[in-house]
mmCIF file of C-alpha atoms in Angstrom:
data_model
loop_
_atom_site.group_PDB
_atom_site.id
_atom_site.type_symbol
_atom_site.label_atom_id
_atom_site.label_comp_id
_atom_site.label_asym_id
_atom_site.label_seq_id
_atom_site.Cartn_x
_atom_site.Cartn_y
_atom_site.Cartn_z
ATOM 1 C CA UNK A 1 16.407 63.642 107.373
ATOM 2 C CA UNK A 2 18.333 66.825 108.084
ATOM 3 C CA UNK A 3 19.060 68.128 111.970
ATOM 4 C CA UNK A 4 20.106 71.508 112.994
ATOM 5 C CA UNK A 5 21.305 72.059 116.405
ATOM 6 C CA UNK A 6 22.953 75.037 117.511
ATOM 7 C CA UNK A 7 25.962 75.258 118.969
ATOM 8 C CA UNK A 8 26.686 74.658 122.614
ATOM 9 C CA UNK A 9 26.262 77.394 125.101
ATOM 10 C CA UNK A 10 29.352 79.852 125.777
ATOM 11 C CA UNK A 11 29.345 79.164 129.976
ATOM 12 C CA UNK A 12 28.251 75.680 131.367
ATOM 13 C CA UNK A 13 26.576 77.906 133.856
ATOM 14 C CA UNK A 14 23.853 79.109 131.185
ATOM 15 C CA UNK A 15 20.332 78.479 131.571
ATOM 16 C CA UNK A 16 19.441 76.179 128.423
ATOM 17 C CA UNK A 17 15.627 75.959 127.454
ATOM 18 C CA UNK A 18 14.887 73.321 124.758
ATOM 19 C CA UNK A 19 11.904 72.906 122.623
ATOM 20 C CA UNK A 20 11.341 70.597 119.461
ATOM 21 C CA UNK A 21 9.624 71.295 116.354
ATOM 22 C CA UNK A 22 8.289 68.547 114.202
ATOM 23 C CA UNK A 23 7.417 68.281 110.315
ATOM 24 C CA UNK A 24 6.696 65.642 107.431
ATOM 25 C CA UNK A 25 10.392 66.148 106.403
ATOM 26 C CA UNK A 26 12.758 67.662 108.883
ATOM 27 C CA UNK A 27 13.229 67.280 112.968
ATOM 28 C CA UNK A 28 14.315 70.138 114.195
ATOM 29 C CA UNK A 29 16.578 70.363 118.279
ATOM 30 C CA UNK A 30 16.544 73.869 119.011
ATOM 31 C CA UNK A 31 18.568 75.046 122.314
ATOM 32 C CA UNK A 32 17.659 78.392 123.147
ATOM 33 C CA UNK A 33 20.066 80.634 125.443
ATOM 34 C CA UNK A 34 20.031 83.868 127.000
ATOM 35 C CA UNK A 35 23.345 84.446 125.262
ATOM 36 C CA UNK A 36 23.897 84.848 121.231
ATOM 37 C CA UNK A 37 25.547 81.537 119.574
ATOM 38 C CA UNK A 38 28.781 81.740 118.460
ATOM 39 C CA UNK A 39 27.948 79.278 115.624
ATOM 40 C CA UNK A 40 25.462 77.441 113.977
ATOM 41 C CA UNK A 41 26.242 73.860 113.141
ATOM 42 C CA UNK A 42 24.804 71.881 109.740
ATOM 43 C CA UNK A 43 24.690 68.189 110.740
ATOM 44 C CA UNK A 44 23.983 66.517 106.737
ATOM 45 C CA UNK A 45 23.572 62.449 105.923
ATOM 46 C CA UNK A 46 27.233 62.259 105.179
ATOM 47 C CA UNK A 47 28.066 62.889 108.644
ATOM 48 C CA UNK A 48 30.348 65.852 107.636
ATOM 49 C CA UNK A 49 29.985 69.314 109.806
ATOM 50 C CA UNK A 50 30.450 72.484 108.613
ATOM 51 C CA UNK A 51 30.320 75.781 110.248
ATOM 52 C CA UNK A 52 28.133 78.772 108.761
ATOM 53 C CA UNK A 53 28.948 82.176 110.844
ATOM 54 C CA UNK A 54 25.896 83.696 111.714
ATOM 55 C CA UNK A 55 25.317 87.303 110.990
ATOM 56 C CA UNK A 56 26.247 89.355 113.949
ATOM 57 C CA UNK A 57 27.588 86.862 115.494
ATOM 58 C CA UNK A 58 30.501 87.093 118.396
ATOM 59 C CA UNK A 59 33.615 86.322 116.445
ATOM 60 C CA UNK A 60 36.865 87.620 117.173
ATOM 61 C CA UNK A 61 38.011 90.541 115.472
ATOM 62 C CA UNK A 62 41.925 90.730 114.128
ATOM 63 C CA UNK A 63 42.099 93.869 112.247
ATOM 64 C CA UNK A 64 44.756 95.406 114.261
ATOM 65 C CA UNK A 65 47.057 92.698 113.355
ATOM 66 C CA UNK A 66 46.594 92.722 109.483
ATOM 67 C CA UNK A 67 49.338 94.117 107.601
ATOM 68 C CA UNK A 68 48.036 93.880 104.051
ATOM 69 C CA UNK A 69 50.907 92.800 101.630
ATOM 70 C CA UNK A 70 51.438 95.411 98.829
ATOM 71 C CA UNK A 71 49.460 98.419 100.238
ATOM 72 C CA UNK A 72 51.604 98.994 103.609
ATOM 73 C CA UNK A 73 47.740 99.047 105.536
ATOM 74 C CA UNK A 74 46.586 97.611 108.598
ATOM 75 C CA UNK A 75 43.978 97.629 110.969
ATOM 76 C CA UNK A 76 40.899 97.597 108.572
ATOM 77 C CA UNK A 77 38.930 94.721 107.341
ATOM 78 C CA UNK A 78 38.285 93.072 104.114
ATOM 79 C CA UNK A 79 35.189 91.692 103.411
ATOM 80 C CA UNK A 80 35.616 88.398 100.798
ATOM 81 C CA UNK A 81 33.253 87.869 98.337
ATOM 82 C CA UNK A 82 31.964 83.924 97.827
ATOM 83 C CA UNK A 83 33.372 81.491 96.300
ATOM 84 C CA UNK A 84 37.685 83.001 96.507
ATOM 85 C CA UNK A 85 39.681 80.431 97.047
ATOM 86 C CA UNK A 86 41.704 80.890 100.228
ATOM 87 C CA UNK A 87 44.936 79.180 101.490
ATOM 88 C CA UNK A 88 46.062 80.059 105.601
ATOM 89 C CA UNK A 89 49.241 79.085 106.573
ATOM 90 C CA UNK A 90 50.009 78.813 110.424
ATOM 91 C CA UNK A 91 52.773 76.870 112.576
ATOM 92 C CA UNK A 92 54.216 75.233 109.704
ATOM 93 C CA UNK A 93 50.119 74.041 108.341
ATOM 94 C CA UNK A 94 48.392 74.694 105.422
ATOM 95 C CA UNK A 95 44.780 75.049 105.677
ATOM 96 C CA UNK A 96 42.985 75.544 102.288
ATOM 97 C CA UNK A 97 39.131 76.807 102.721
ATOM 98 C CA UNK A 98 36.306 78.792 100.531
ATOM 99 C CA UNK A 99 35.591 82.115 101.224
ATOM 100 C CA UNK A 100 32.023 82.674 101.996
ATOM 101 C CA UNK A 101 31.122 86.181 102.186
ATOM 102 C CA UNK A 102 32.439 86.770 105.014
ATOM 103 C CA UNK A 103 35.254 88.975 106.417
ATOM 104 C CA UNK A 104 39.312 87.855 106.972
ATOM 105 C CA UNK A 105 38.508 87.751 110.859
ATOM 106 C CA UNK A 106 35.460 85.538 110.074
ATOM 107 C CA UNK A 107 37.133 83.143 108.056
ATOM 108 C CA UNK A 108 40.231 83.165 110.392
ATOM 109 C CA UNK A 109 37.447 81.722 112.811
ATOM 110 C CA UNK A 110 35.832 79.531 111.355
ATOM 111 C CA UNK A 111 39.171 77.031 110.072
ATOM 112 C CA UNK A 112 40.214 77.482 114.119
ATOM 113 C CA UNK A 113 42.810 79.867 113.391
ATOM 114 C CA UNK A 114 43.417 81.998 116.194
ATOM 115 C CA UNK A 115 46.696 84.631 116.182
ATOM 116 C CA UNK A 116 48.521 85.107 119.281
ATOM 117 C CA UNK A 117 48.942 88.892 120.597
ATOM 118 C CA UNK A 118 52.378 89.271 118.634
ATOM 119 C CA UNK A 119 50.950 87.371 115.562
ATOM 120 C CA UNK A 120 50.008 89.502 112.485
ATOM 121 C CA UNK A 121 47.951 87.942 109.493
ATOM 122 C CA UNK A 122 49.578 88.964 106.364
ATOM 123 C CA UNK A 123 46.891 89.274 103.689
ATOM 124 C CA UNK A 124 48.317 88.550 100.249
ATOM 125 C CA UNK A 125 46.120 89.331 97.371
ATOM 126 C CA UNK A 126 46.454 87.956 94.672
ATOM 127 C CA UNK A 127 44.944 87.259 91.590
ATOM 128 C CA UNK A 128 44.111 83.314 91.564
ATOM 129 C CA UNK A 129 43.167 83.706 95.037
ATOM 130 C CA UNK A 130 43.933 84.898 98.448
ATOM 131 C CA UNK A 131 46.672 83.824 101.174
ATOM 132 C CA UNK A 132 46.902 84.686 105.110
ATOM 133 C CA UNK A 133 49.655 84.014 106.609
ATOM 134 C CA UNK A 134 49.569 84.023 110.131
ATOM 135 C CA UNK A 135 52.847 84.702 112.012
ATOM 136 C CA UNK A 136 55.061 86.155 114.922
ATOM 137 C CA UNK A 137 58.253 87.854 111.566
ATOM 138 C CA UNK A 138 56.981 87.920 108.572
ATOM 139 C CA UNK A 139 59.173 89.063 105.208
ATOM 140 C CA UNK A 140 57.324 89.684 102.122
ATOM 141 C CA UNK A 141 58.623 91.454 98.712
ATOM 142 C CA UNK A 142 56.927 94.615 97.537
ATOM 143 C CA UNK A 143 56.698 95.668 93.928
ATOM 144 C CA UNK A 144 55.361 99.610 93.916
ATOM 145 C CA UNK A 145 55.775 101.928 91.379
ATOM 146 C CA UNK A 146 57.105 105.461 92.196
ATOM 147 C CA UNK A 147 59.297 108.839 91.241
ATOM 148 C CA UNK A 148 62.931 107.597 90.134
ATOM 149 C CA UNK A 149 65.359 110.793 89.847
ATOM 150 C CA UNK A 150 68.059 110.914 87.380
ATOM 151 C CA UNK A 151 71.358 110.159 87.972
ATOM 152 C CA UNK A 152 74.321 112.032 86.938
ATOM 153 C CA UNK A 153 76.991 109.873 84.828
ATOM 154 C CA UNK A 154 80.839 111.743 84.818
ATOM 155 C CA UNK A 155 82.637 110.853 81.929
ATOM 156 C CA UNK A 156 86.407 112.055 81.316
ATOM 157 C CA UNK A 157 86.999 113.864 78.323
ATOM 158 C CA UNK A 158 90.813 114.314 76.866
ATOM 159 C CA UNK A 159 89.346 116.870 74.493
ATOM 160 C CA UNK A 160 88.185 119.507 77.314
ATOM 161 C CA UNK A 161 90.514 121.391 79.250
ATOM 162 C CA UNK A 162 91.108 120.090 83.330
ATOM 163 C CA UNK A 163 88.608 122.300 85.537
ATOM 164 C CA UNK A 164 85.842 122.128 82.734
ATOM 165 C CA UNK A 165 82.765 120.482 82.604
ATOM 166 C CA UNK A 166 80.283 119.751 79.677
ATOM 167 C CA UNK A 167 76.510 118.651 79.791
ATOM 168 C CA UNK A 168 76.280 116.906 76.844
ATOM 169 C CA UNK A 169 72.757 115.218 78.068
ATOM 170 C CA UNK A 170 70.116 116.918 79.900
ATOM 171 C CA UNK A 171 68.808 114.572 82.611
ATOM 172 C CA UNK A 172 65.290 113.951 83.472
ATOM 173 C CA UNK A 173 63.319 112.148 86.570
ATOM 174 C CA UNK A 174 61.009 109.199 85.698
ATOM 175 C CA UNK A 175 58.976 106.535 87.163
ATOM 176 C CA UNK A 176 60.477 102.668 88.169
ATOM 177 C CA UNK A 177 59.450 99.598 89.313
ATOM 178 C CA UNK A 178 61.085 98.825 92.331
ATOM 179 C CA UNK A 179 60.706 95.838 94.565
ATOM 180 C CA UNK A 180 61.109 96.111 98.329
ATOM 181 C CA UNK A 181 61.853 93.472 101.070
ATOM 182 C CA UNK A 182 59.653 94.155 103.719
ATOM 183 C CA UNK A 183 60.064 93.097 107.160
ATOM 184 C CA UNK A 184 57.761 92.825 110.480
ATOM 185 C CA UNK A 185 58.004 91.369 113.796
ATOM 186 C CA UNK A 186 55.546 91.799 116.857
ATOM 187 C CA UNK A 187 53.502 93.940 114.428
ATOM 188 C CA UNK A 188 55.673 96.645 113.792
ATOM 189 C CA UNK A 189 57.784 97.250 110.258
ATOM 190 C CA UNK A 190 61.427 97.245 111.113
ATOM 191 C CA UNK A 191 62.857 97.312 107.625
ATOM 192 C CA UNK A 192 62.119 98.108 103.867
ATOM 193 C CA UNK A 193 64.983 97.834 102.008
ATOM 194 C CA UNK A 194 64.923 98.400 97.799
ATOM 195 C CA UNK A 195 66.217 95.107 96.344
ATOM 196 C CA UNK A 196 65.951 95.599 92.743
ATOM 197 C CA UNK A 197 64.502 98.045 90.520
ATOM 198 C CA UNK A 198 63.404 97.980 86.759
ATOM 199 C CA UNK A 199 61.933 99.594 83.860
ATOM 200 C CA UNK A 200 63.398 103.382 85.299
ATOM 201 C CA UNK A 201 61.930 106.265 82.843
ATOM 202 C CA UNK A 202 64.726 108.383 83.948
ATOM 203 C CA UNK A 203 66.888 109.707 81.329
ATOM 204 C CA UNK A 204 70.511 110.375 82.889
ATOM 205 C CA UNK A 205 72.479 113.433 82.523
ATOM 206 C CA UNK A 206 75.458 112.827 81.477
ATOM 207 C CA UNK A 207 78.516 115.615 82.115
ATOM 208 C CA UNK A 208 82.047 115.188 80.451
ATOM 209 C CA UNK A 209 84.917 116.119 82.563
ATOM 210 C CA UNK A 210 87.974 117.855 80.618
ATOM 211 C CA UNK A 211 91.008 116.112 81.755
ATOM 212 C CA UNK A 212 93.133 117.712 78.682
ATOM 213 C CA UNK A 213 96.664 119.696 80.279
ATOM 214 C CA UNK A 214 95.711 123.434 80.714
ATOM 215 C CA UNK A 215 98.280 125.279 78.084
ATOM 216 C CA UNK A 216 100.689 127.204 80.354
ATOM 217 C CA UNK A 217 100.157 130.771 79.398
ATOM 218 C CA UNK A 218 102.144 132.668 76.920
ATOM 219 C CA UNK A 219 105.442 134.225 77.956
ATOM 220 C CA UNK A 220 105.176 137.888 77.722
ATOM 221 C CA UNK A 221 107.165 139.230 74.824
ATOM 222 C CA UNK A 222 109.840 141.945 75.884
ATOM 223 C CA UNK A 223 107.727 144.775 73.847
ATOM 224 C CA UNK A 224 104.614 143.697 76.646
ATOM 225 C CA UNK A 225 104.709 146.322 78.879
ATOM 226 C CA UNK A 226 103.136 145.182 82.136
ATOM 227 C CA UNK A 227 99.938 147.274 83.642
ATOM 228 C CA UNK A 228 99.132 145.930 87.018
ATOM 229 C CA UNK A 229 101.600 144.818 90.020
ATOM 230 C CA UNK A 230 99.650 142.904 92.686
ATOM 231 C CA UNK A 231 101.541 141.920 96.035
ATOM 232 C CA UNK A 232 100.582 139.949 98.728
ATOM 233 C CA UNK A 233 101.968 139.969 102.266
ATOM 234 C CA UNK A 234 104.515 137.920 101.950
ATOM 235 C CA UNK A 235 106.280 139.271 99.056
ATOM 236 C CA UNK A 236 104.287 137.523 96.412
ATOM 237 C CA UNK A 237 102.549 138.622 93.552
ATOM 238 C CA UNK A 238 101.679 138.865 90.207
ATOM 239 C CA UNK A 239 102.336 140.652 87.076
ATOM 240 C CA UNK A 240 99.779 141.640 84.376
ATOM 241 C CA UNK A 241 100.547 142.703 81.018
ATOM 242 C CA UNK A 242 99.011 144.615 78.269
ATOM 243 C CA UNK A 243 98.434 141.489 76.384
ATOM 244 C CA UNK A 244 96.743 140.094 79.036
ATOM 245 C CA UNK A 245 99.359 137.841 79.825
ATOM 246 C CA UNK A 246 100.130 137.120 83.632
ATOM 247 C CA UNK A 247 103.366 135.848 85.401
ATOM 248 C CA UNK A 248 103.532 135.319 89.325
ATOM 249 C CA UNK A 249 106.512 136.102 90.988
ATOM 250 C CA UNK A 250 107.610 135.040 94.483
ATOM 251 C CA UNK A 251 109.838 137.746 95.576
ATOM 252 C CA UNK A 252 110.868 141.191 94.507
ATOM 253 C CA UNK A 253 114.742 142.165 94.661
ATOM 254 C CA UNK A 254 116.115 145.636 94.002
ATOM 255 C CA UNK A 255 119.600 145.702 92.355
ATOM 256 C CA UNK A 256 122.173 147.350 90.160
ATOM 257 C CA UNK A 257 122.201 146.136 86.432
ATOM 258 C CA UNK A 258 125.246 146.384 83.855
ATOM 259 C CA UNK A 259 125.467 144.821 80.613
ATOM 260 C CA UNK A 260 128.008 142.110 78.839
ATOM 261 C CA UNK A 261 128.410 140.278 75.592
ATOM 262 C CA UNK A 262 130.378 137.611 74.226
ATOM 263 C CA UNK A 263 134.349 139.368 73.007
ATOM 264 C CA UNK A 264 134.722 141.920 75.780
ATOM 265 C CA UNK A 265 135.780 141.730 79.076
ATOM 266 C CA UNK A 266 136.446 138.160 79.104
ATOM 267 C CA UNK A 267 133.037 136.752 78.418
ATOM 268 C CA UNK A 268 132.918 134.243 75.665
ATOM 269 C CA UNK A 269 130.379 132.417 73.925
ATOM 270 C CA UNK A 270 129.456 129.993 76.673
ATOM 271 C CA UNK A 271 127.966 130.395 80.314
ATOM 272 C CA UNK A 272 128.915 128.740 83.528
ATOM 273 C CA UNK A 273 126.145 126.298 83.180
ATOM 274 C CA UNK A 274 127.243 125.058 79.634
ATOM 275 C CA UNK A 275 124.674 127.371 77.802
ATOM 276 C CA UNK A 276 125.131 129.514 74.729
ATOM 277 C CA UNK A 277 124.742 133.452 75.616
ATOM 278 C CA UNK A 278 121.937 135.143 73.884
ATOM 279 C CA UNK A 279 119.734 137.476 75.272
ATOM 280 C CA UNK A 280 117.581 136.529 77.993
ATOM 281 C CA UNK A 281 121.056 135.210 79.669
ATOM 282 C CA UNK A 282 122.011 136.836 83.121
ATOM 283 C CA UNK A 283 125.277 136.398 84.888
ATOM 284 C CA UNK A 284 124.462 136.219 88.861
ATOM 285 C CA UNK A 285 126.173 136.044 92.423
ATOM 286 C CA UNK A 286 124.632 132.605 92.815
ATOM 287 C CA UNK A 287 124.739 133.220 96.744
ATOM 288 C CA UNK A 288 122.162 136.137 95.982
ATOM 289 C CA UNK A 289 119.977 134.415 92.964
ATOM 290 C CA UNK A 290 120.661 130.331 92.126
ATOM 291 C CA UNK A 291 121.330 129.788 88.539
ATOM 292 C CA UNK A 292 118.469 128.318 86.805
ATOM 293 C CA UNK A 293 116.251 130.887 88.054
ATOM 294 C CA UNK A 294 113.392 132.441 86.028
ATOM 295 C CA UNK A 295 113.731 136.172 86.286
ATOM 296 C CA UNK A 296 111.185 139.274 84.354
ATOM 297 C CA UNK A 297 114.031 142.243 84.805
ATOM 298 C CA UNK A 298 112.722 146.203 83.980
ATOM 299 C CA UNK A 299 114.506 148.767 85.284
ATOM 300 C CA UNK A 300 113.392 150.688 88.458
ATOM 301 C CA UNK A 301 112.611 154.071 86.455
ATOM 302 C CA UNK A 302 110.500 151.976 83.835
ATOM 303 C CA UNK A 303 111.933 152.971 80.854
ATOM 304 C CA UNK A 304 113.723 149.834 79.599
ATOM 305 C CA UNK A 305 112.509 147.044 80.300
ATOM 306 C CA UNK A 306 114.863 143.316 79.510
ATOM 307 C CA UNK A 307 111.633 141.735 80.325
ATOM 308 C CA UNK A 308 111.834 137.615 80.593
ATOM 309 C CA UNK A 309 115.709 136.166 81.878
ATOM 310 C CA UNK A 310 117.622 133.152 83.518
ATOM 311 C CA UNK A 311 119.995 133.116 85.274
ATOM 312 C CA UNK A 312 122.533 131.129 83.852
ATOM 313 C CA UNK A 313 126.037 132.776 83.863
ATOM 314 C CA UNK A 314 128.161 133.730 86.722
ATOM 315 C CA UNK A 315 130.930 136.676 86.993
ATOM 316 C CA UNK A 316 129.160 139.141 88.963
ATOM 317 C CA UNK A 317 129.349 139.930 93.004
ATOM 318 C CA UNK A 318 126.768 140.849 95.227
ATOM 319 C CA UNK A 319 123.568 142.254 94.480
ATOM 320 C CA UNK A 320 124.337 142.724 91.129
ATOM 321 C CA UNK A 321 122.411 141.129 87.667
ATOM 322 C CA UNK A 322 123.993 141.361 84.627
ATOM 323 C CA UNK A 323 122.386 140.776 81.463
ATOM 324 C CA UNK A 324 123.334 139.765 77.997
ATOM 325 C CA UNK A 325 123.170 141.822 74.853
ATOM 326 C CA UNK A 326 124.085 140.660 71.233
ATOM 327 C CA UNK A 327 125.994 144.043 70.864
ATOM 328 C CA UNK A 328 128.811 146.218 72.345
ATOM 329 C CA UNK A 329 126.672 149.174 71.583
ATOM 330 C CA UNK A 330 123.725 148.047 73.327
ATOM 331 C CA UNK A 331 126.135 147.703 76.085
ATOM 332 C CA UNK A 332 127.093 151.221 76.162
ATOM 333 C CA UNK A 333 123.473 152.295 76.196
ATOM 334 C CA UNK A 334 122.151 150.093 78.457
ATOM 335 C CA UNK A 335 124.984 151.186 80.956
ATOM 336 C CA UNK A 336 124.857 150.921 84.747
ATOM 337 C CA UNK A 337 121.110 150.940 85.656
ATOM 338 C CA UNK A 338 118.875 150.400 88.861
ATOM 339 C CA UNK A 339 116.751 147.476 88.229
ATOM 340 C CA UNK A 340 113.457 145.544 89.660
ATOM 341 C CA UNK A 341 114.107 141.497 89.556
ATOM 342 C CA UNK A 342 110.969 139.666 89.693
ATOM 343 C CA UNK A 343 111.628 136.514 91.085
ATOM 344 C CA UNK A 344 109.042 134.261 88.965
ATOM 345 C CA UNK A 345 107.693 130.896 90.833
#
């Protein structure tokens, strides 16, 4: 024989009016209300109970706590169709159920699973089944796939000059698989932070960097005439020659320039440094220019021009530069000149 009896009454206080119904095969105990049932009770032969929700019935409704693993959603619900498998965990239990139709907040009633108002029930789809975890923190992983952006690789290069730069790979943006740690607490997402990612379409671009020395530039040769005198404030400047040559000076002196060579007027075949005289040797007042100083020499009218010097011999006084000369007779030409010293850095 099979007996259905509803549930009891939601207040002690309600008015109950019973009636029975008899057949050949089934007794019926009806209890009537003026309120809805919350649940309808199946007692069977093997003195097991289970719980059917009726439709429409008062259940609780959780929505606003769902987060739903996967999608980043809440607040909706999700209606189960029969027959899913379904595992709730809650305070450390595992309850393991049937879905029947019914929706998340449905089944959350009827296994006696009620969240607390900083609870959320994480709703993990999956595949074999379906999980809710009920909970106060929860931490889940995400896998989602989404835009990855190239990167840019910098690789040195000893065959490109320093200061130069070479795309040797054009980069391009992608897609990845990227798995996020996701954390809530009290129903709000404090963190998502990327944990691994995989599978990146993104083609790199990759750039070489020249680290190779810069040549210095070519000396100007002494038949370079220079073409452009820039000077800063301070005394600076720069030279630019026909040949596109450049030389940057760091002061400008204006002085009186003879001539010597080795045989006359005491000067031999050495300087006061230890150097062999040639041209392109100066003798200095080291008090006025130190020896080993890089000189470009024309004289102040422009027509001759010594062009590139060190100084390297002594013998002179005062602001006076006098420069070497293979011959005697070059001497005597050259003569006793006024002359522009640029001081080269």
């Amino acid at each position: 024989m099979k007996l259905q009896l509803l549930s009891r009454a939601k207040s002690a206080a309600r008015r109950l009016i019973p009636f029975v119904c008899v057949t050949t095969l089934v007794l019926t105990v009806c209890w009537f209300t003026t309120d809805r049932a919350a649940a309808l009770y199946i007692l069977t032969n093997e003195d097991d109970a289970t719980i059917v929700l009726e439709q429409g019935a008062d259940v609780a409704d959780f929505s606003s706590q769902m987060v739903y693993i996967g999608t980043n959603a809440s607040g909706f619900e999700l209606t189960l169709a029969a027959g899913r498998p379904v595992t709730v965990l809650y305070g450390g239990a595992s309850i393991s159920t049937t879905s029947r139709q019914e929706t998340v907040s449905e089944l959350l009633n009827r296994v006696h699973t009620v969240p607390g108002p900083l609870d959320m029930v994480a709703v993990d789809l999956k595949d074999t089944g379906l999980t809710l975890t009920v909970a106060s923190d929860l931490t889940y992983y995400e896998r989602a796939t989404e835009s990855a952006p190239h990167q840019t690789v910098l690789v040195n290069d000893p065959e490109l000059e320093a200061g130069t730069q070479k795309v040797v790979q054009t980069g391009a943006d992608g897609v990845r698989s990227a798995v996020y740690e996701v954390t809530y607490s009290g129903g709000e997402r404090i963190s998502r932070q990327l944990v691994s990612e995989e599978d990146s379409t993104a083609v790199d671009e990759i750039v070489h960097v020249g680290t190779a020395p810069v040549p210095a530039a070519a000396a100007p040769d002494n038949g370079d005439r220079v073409v452009n005198v820039a000077k800063n404030a301070d005394g600076s400047g720069t030279l630019t020659f026909a040949s596109g040559a450049v030389l940057n000076f760091g002061s400008v002196k204006s002085m009186t320039a003879t001539a010597y060579t080795k045989g006359h007027g005491g000067a031999d075949s050495y300087t006061a440094t230890g150097t062999t005289v040639r041209v392109g040797v100066v003798a200095v007042d080291r008090r006025v220019i130190p020896l080993g100083t890089k000189l470009y020499i024309v004289s102040a009218d422009g027509k001759v021009t010594y062009g590139m010097a060190v100084a390297e011999d002594t013998g002179v006084s005062g602001n006076i530069v006098d420069l070497y000369y293979d011959t005697y007779q070059q001497c005597i030409e050259f003569g006793r000149r006024a002359a522009t010293v640029y001081v080269l850095n």
